[in-house]
């Protein structure tokens, strides 16, 4: 029997909801690239309910316990006294969401003598020290595509919120005001702007597709070019790298993974090459941007706005400067954990666990690290470009 630690974000302040805004979720058959949604043999949860917090347990707890496994569900993940550190030494499986990441550092992986698989309930396994997992022969898997469209939608929302300056207008209404001049003093149309995507993978491509009808001029940069048919249909302008991309833009959206190559990429020097008053939306990883450089650029007016939902570390401390910097539209890390996304990644984790317990192969697209090396999706996304 296995011991499974599931690290999830805390329950709502008022407790787990007893009713929901909507009765059901739309049925989605396939992802845009034709990949099927998760196919576990069964699920024990109602789609559209809150599964990602501790009491939701990803809808896995009853099933795992009925099989005789030991399950620990916790939000306690930081510091030597954390439940995660206490339970890790004999755990076989750790499941964690990027929204509330269980940072599996090399030291923690050293302590986790029994660990066989680290599963990301979502996408983005940079909270696991992947080289250390490779050294120790630990499998790392994530639920590829489960929340890509969720993040793309959040990105489009934040692009519009920044350019049109929606958030201060909403606040004026809530505060009982009607001052239209204040409301529009920083409000523009997106139409006609140059919008660029850095990292045109699943999320980045979906952002390009969704922004095309706004009659913007679309640009992108990636390690590999998109098919010519896509470039022509969306009228995309390709740029070699982020440095050659940003001087042409009014809006940059960031969708590359956090790697040694992308860490700290958006720094003072790069920001100085943007058009004055540009906007950045970064729902990829907070550490791709230099925290203080973003604050400086907003304060000087070099940036017109910054939004996204990813921070470093997470949860962000109460005094994190991105909470109070001017013209920001940050959310906590929510874009990929809508109720819709939760039901997909809960089902995906169950599928991965079913394979793991049965000793059958995981879907190739879910694998990041396996057999002492990057494999599956990880071989493409996390390994250096060949
Ligand atoms: P994909 O792997 O489909 O896309 C990432 C793209 O970035 C790929 O096209 C990849 O290129 C490209 N890329 C990688 N490194 C570089 C680089 N150095 N320079 C330029 N392009 C690069 O991933 P997703 O679209 O599914 O997700 C992207 C990221 O979004 C995840 O890694 C994760 O960090 C974040 N994410 C955030 C979520 C949230 O809730 N906020 C939820 C889900 C993901 P290629 O493959 O061509 O080599």
Coordinates of C-alpha atoms and ligand atoms in Angstrom, one line a residue:
X1 CA 0.0 0.0 0.0
X2 CA 1.2 3.5 -0.7
X3 CA 1.4 6.7 1.3
X4 CA 0.2 9.7 -0.7
X5 CA 0.6 13.4 0.4
X6 CA -1.8 15.8 -1.3
X7 CA -0.8 19.5 -0.8
X8 CA -3.7 21.8 -1.6
X9 CA -4.6 25.4 -1.0
X10 CA -6.6 26.2 2.2
X11 CA -10.4 26.0 2.2
X12 CA -12.5 29.1 1.6
X13 CA -12.5 31.4 4.6
X14 CA -16.2 30.6 5.2
X15 CA -15.8 26.9 4.6
X16 CA -16.4 24.7 1.7
X17 CA -19.3 26.0 -0.5
X18 CA -22.7 24.3 0.0
X19 CA -24.1 25.7 -3.3
X20 CA -22.6 26.9 -6.5
X21 CA -23.2 29.7 -9.0
X22 CA -23.9 27.3 -11.8
X23 CA -25.4 23.8 -11.9
X24 CA -23.1 22.2 -14.4
X25 CA -20.1 22.5 -16.7
X26 CA -20.2 22.5 -20.5
X27 CA -19.0 19.2 -21.9
X28 CA -15.7 19.5 -23.8
X29 CA -14.7 16.6 -25.9
X30 CA -11.1 17.4 -26.9
X31 CA -8.4 20.0 -26.5
X32 CA -7.6 22.2 -29.5
X33 CA -4.7 19.9 -30.7
X34 CA -7.0 16.8 -30.7
X35 CA -5.7 15.5 -27.4
X36 CA -8.5 13.8 -25.4
X37 CA -9.5 15.0 -21.9
X38 CA -8.4 12.8 -19.0
X39 CA -9.8 9.3 -19.1
X40 CA -9.8 7.8 -15.6
X41 CA -11.8 4.7 -15.2
X42 CA -14.1 6.5 -12.7
X43 CA -14.3 9.7 -10.7
X44 CA -15.9 10.4 -7.3
X45 CA -16.7 14.0 -7.6
X46 CA -19.3 16.4 -9.0
X47 CA -17.7 18.4 -11.9
X48 CA -17.9 22.1 -11.1
X49 CA -17.4 21.7 -7.3
X50 CA -14.4 23.0 -5.4
X51 CA -11.8 20.2 -5.5
X52 CA -8.5 22.1 -5.3
X53 CA -8.8 23.1 -1.6
X54 CA -8.0 20.8 1.3
X55 CA -11.6 19.6 1.9
X56 CA -12.0 19.0 -1.8
X57 CA -9.0 16.6 -1.8
X58 CA -9.1 16.6 -5.6
X59 CA -12.0 14.2 -5.2
X60 CA -9.4 11.4 -4.6
X61 CA -9.5 10.7 -0.9
X62 CA -12.4 8.2 -0.6
X63 CA -11.1 6.3 -3.6
X64 CA -7.5 6.1 -2.4
X65 CA -8.6 5.1 1.2
X66 CA -11.0 2.4 -0.2
X67 CA -7.9 0.9 -1.9
X68 CA -6.1 0.8 1.5
X69 CA -3.7 3.6 0.8
X70 CA -2.7 6.1 3.5
X71 CA -3.7 9.7 2.4
X72 CA -2.5 12.9 4.0
X73 CA -4.2 16.1 2.7
X74 CA -2.7 19.3 3.9
X75 CA -2.0 23.0 3.1
X76 CA 1.0 23.0 5.5
X77 CA 4.0 23.1 3.2
X78 CA 6.6 25.6 4.5
X79 CA 9.2 25.2 7.2
X80 CA 10.6 22.3 9.1
X81 CA 7.4 22.0 11.2
X82 CA 5.2 21.7 8.1
X83 CA 3.0 18.6 7.7
X84 CA 4.7 18.1 4.3
X85 CA 8.2 17.9 5.8
X86 CA 7.0 15.7 8.6
X87 CA 5.2 13.2 6.3
X88 CA 7.7 13.2 3.4
X89 CA 10.3 10.7 4.5
X90 CA 8.0 7.6 3.9
X91 CA 5.7 9.0 1.2
X92 CA 5.5 7.2 -2.1
X93 CA 3.5 9.9 -3.9
X94 CA 3.3 13.7 -3.6
X95 CA 0.6 15.6 -5.4
X96 CA 0.7 19.4 -5.5
X97 CA -0.8 22.3 -7.4
X98 CA 1.3 25.1 -8.9
X99 CA -1.2 27.5 -7.2
X100 CA 0.0 26.4 -3.8
X101 CA 3.2 24.6 -4.7
X102 CA 4.9 22.0 -2.6
X103 CA 8.4 23.1 -3.4
X104 CA 10.2 19.8 -3.8
X105 CA 13.8 21.0 -3.5
X106 CA 16.8 18.8 -3.7
X107 CA 17.0 18.7 0.1
X108 CA 13.3 17.6 0.4
X109 CA 13.9 15.0 -2.3
X110 CA 16.9 13.7 -0.3
X111 CA 14.6 13.3 2.7
X112 CA 11.9 11.6 0.6
X113 CA 13.5 8.2 0.5
X114 CA 10.4 6.3 -0.7
X115 CA 9.2 8.9 -3.2
X116 CA 8.4 7.4 -6.6
X117 CA 6.2 10.0 -8.3
X118 CA 5.5 13.7 -8.0
X119 CA 2.3 14.7 -9.7
X120 CA 1.4 18.2 -10.6
X121 CA -2.3 18.8 -10.5
X122 CA -2.1 21.4 -13.2
X123 CA 0.7 22.4 -15.5
X124 CA 4.2 23.6 -14.7
X125 CA 6.4 21.4 -12.6
X126 CA 9.1 24.0 -11.9
X127 CA 8.3 23.7 -8.2
X128 CA 10.1 20.3 -8.4
X129 CA 13.9 20.3 -8.6
X130 CA 13.8 18.4 -11.9
X131 CA 17.6 17.6 -12.1
X132 CA 17.4 16.2 -8.6
X133 CA 14.3 14.1 -9.5
X134 CA 16.2 12.8 -12.5
X135 CA 19.2 11.8 -10.3
X136 CA 16.9 10.0 -8.0
X137 CA 14.9 8.2 -10.6
X138 CA 11.6 9.9 -9.4
X139 CA 8.9 10.3 -12.0
X140 CA 7.4 13.8 -12.5
X141 CA 4.1 14.0 -14.3
X142 CA 1.6 16.8 -14.9
X143 CA -1.9 17.0 -16.5
X144 CA -0.9 18.5 -19.8
X145 CA -3.5 20.8 -21.4
X146 CA -5.9 20.6 -18.4
X147 CA -6.0 24.4 -17.8
X148 CA -4.3 25.9 -20.9
X149 CA -7.5 27.4 -22.2
X150 CA -8.4 28.6 -18.7
X151 CA -5.1 30.5 -18.6
X152 CA -5.6 31.9 -22.1
X153 CA -9.0 33.3 -21.2
X154 CA -7.5 34.9 -18.0
X155 CA -4.8 36.4 -20.2
X156 CA -7.2 38.0 -22.6
X157 CA -9.3 39.3 -19.7
X158 CA -6.2 40.9 -18.1
X159 CA -5.0 42.4 -21.4
X160 CA -8.3 44.1 -21.8
X161 CA -8.4 45.1 -18.1
X162 CA -5.0 46.8 -18.4
X163 CA -5.5 48.5 -21.8
X164 CA -9.0 49.8 -21.0
X165 CA -8.0 50.5 -17.4
X166 CA -11.0 48.5 -16.1
X167 CA -10.1 48.0 -12.5
X168 CA -10.0 51.7 -11.3
X169 CA -13.3 52.2 -13.2
X170 CA -14.9 49.3 -11.3
X171 CA -13.5 50.7 -8.0
X172 CA -15.0 54.2 -8.7
X173 CA -18.4 52.6 -9.1
X174 CA -18.0 50.5 -5.9
X175 CA -16.9 53.6 -4.0
X176 CA -20.2 55.4 -5.0
X177 CA -18.5 57.7 -7.6
X178 CA -19.3 58.6 -11.2
X179 CA -16.2 60.5 -12.3
X180 CA -15.9 59.7 -15.9
X181 CA -12.8 61.9 -16.5
X182 CA -10.9 59.9 -13.9
X183 CA -12.2 56.7 -15.3
X184 CA -11.0 57.3 -18.8
X185 CA -7.7 59.2 -18.2
X186 CA -5.7 56.0 -18.9
X187 CA -8.2 54.1 -21.0
X188 CA -7.4 53.0 -24.6
X189 CA -8.8 50.7 -27.2
X190 CA -6.9 47.5 -27.9
X191 CA -7.8 47.6 -31.6
X192 CA -4.8 48.4 -33.8
X193 CA -2.2 47.7 -31.1
X194 CA 0.8 45.5 -31.5
X195 CA 0.4 42.5 -29.3
X196 CA 3.2 39.9 -28.9
X197 CA 3.3 36.4 -27.3
X198 CA 6.5 35.0 -25.8
X199 CA 6.2 31.2 -25.9
X200 CA 3.6 30.2 -28.4
X201 CA 2.8 26.7 -27.0
X202 CA -0.6 25.5 -25.8
X203 CA -1.4 28.7 -23.9
X204 CA 0.4 31.2 -26.1
X205 CA -1.2 29.8 -29.3
X206 CA -4.7 29.9 -27.7
X207 CA -4.0 33.6 -26.7
X208 CA -3.0 34.4 -30.3
X209 CA -6.2 32.7 -31.6
X210 CA -8.4 34.5 -29.1
X211 CA -6.9 38.0 -29.7
X212 CA -6.9 37.8 -33.5
X213 CA -10.6 38.9 -33.8
X214 CA -9.7 42.2 -31.9
X215 CA -8.0 43.5 -35.0
X216 CA -4.6 43.8 -33.4
X217 CA -1.3 43.2 -35.1
X218 CA 0.0 39.9 -33.7
X219 CA 3.7 39.0 -33.1
X220 CA 5.4 36.1 -31.4
X221 CA 8.6 34.5 -30.4
X222 CA 9.3 30.9 -29.5
X223 CA 12.1 28.4 -29.8
X224 CA 10.4 26.8 -32.8
X225 CA 8.2 28.5 -35.3
X226 CA 4.5 27.7 -35.6
X227 CA 3.3 26.0 -38.8
X228 CA 3.2 28.4 -41.8
X229 CA -0.6 27.9 -42.1
X230 CA -1.1 29.3 -38.6
X231 CA 1.3 32.2 -39.2
X232 CA -0.6 33.1 -42.4
X233 CA -4.1 32.7 -41.0
X234 CA -3.4 34.8 -37.9
X235 CA -1.1 37.2 -39.8
X236 CA 1.7 36.6 -37.3
X237 CA 5.0 38.4 -37.3
X238 CA 7.8 36.1 -36.1
X239 CA 10.8 37.4 -34.0
X240 CA 13.9 35.5 -33.2
X241 CA 13.8 36.1 -29.5
X242 CA 12.3 38.3 -26.8
X243 CA 14.9 41.0 -27.3
X244 CA 13.9 41.5 -30.9
X245 CA 10.2 41.0 -30.1
X246 CA 9.5 43.6 -27.4
X247 CA 10.5 46.9 -29.2
X248 CA 7.7 46.3 -31.7
X249 CA 4.9 45.8 -29.1
X250 CA 2.3 47.7 -27.1
X251 CA 1.3 44.5 -25.2
X252 CA 3.5 41.5 -24.3
X253 CA 2.0 38.3 -22.9
X254 CA 4.3 35.7 -21.4
X255 CA 3.7 31.9 -21.8
X256 CA 7.2 30.3 -21.7
X257 CA 8.0 27.9 -18.8
X258 CA 10.4 28.9 -16.0
X259 CA 13.8 27.5 -16.9
X260 CA 17.4 28.6 -16.4
X261 CA 17.0 30.4 -19.7
X262 CA 13.9 32.4 -18.8
X263 CA 14.5 33.1 -15.1
X264 CA 14.8 36.9 -14.6
X265 CA 14.5 37.5 -18.3
X266 CA 12.3 40.6 -18.0
X267 CA 14.8 42.9 -16.3
X268 CA 15.6 46.6 -16.3
X269 CA 17.6 46.3 -19.5
X270 CA 14.8 44.5 -21.4
X271 CA 12.2 46.8 -20.0
X272 CA 14.1 49.9 -21.3
X273 CA 13.6 48.6 -24.8
X274 CA 9.8 48.4 -24.6
X275 CA 7.7 51.2 -26.1
X276 CA 6.9 53.8 -23.4
X277 CA 3.6 52.8 -21.7
X278 CA 3.6 49.2 -22.8
X279 CA 1.6 46.5 -20.9
X280 CA 2.8 43.1 -19.8
X281 CA 0.5 40.2 -18.8
X282 CA 2.5 37.3 -17.3
X283 CA 0.5 34.2 -16.3
X284 CA 3.6 31.9 -16.8
X285 CA 5.8 32.2 -13.7
X286 CA 6.6 35.2 -11.5
X287 CA 10.3 34.6 -11.5
X288 CA 10.5 35.2 -15.3
X289 CA 10.3 38.9 -14.4
X290 CA 12.6 40.7 -12.1
X291 CA 10.3 41.7 -9.3
X292 CA 11.8 45.1 -8.5
X293 CA 12.4 46.0 -12.1
X294 CA 8.7 45.7 -12.8
X295 CA 7.9 48.0 -9.9
X296 CA 10.5 50.6 -11.2
X297 CA 9.1 50.5 -14.7
X298 CA 5.5 51.0 -13.5
X299 CA 6.6 53.9 -11.3
X300 CA 8.5 55.6 -14.1
X301 CA 5.7 55.1 -16.6
X302 CA 7.9 53.0 -18.9
X303 CA 5.3 50.3 -18.3
X304 CA 1.6 51.3 -18.6
X305 CA 0.4 48.3 -16.7
X306 CA 1.4 44.8 -15.4
X307 CA -0.9 41.9 -14.7
X308 CA -0.8 38.1 -14.3
X309 CA -1.4 35.7 -11.5
X310 CA 2.0 34.2 -10.8
X311 CA 4.4 35.4 -8.1
X312 CA 7.5 34.2 -6.4
X313 CA 7.3 32.8 -3.8
X314 CA 3.7 31.6 -3.5
X315 CA 1.8 32.5 -1.5
X316 CA 3.1 36.0 -1.9
X317 CA 4.0 37.6 1.4
X318 CA 1.6 40.4 2.5
X319 CA 4.3 43.0 1.8
X320 CA 5.1 41.8 -1.7
X321 CA 5.6 45.0 -3.7
X322 CA 3.4 43.7 -6.6
X323 CA 0.4 44.1 -4.3
X324 CA 0.8 47.8 -4.1
X325 CA 2.7 48.9 -7.3
X326 CA 0.8 51.3 -9.5
X327 CA -1.4 50.2 -12.5
X328 CA -1.3 46.5 -11.8
X329 CA -4.0 44.0 -12.3
X330 CA -2.6 41.0 -10.4
X331 CA -4.7 38.2 -9.1
X332 CA -3.6 35.4 -6.8
X333 CA -2.6 32.3 -8.8
X334 CA -6.1 31.6 -10.0
X335 CA -6.1 31.5 -13.8
X336 CA -5.6 27.7 -14.1
X337 CA -7.8 26.7 -11.2
X338 CA -11.3 27.8 -12.2
X339 CA -13.9 25.2 -11.2
X340 CA -13.9 24.1 -14.8
X341 CA -10.1 23.5 -14.7
X342 CA -10.2 21.7 -11.4
X343 CA -12.5 19.0 -12.6
X344 CA -10.2 18.3 -15.5
X345 CA -7.0 18.1 -13.5
X346 CA -8.6 16.1 -10.7
X347 CA -9.6 13.6 -13.3
X348 CA -6.1 13.7 -14.9
X349 CA -4.5 13.1 -11.5
X350 CA -6.8 10.1 -11.0
X351 CA -5.8 8.8 -14.4
X352 CA -2.1 9.1 -13.6
X353 CA -2.6 7.4 -10.2
X354 CA -4.6 4.5 -11.8
X355 CA -1.7 3.9 -14.2
X356 CA 0.9 4.2 -11.4
X357 CA -0.9 1.7 -9.2
X358 CA -1.5 -0.7 -12.1
X359 CA 2.1 -0.4 -13.3
X360 CA 0.8 0.6 -16.8
X361 CA 2.4 3.4 -18.8
X362 CA 1.4 7.0 -18.2
X363 CA 0.2 9.0 -21.2
X364 CA 3.3 10.3 -22.9
X365 CA 1.9 13.8 -22.8
X366 CA 1.7 13.7 -19.0
X367 CA 5.3 12.8 -18.4
X368 CA 7.9 15.4 -17.6
X369 CA 10.7 13.2 -16.0
X370 CA 10.9 9.5 -16.1
X371 CA 13.6 6.8 -16.0
X372 CA 16.3 9.2 -15.0
X373 CA 15.8 11.8 -17.7
X374 CA 13.3 14.2 -19.3
X375 CA 10.7 12.3 -21.2
X376 CA 7.3 12.8 -22.9
X377 CA 6.3 16.4 -22.8
X378 CA 9.2 17.2 -20.5
X379 CA 11.7 16.2 -23.2
X380 CA 10.3 18.9 -25.4
X381 CA 9.3 21.7 -22.9
X382 CA 12.0 21.4 -20.2
X383 CA 15.1 20.0 -21.9
X384 CA 17.4 22.4 -23.7
X385 CA 16.6 23.0 -27.4
X386 CA 18.3 20.4 -29.6
Ligands
LIG1 P1 3.9 24.7 -23.6 O1 5.0 23.8 -23.3 O2 2.8 24.2 -24.5 O3 4.3 26.1 -24.2 C1 5.5 26.8 -23.7 C2 6.1 27.4 -25.0 O4 7.2 28.2 -24.5 C3 6.6 26.3 -25.9 O5 6.1 26.7 -27.2 C4 8.1 26.4 -25.8 O6 8.8 26.2 -26.9 C5 8.3 27.9 -25.4 N1 9.6 28.1 -24.8 C6 10.2 27.4 -23.9 N2 11.4 28.0 -23.6 C7 11.4 29.1 -24.3 C8 12.4 30.1 -24.5 N3 13.5 30.1 -23.8 N4 12.2 31.1 -25.4 C9 11.0 31.1 -26.1 N5 10.1 30.2 -26.0 C10 10.3 29.2 -25.1 O7 3.3 25.1 -22.2 P2 1.9 25.7 -21.8 O8 1.5 26.7 -22.9 O9 0.9 24.7 -21.5 O10 2.2 26.5 -20.5 C11 3.2 27.5 -20.5 C12 3.6 27.9 -19.0 O11 2.4 28.5 -18.5 C13 3.9 26.7 -18.1 O12 5.2 26.3 -18.2 C14 3.5 27.2 -16.8 O13 4.7 27.8 -16.2 C15 2.5 28.3 -17.1 N6 1.2 27.9 -16.6 C16 0.5 28.7 -15.8 C17 -0.7 28.4 -15.3 C18 -1.4 29.4 -14.4 O14 -2.4 28.9 -13.7 N7 -1.0 30.6 -14.3 C19 -1.4 27.1 -15.6 C20 -0.7 26.4 -16.6 C21 0.6 26.7 -17.1 P3 9.0 24.8 -27.7 O15 8.0 23.9 -27.1 O16 8.7 25.2 -29.1 O17 10.3 24.4 -27.4

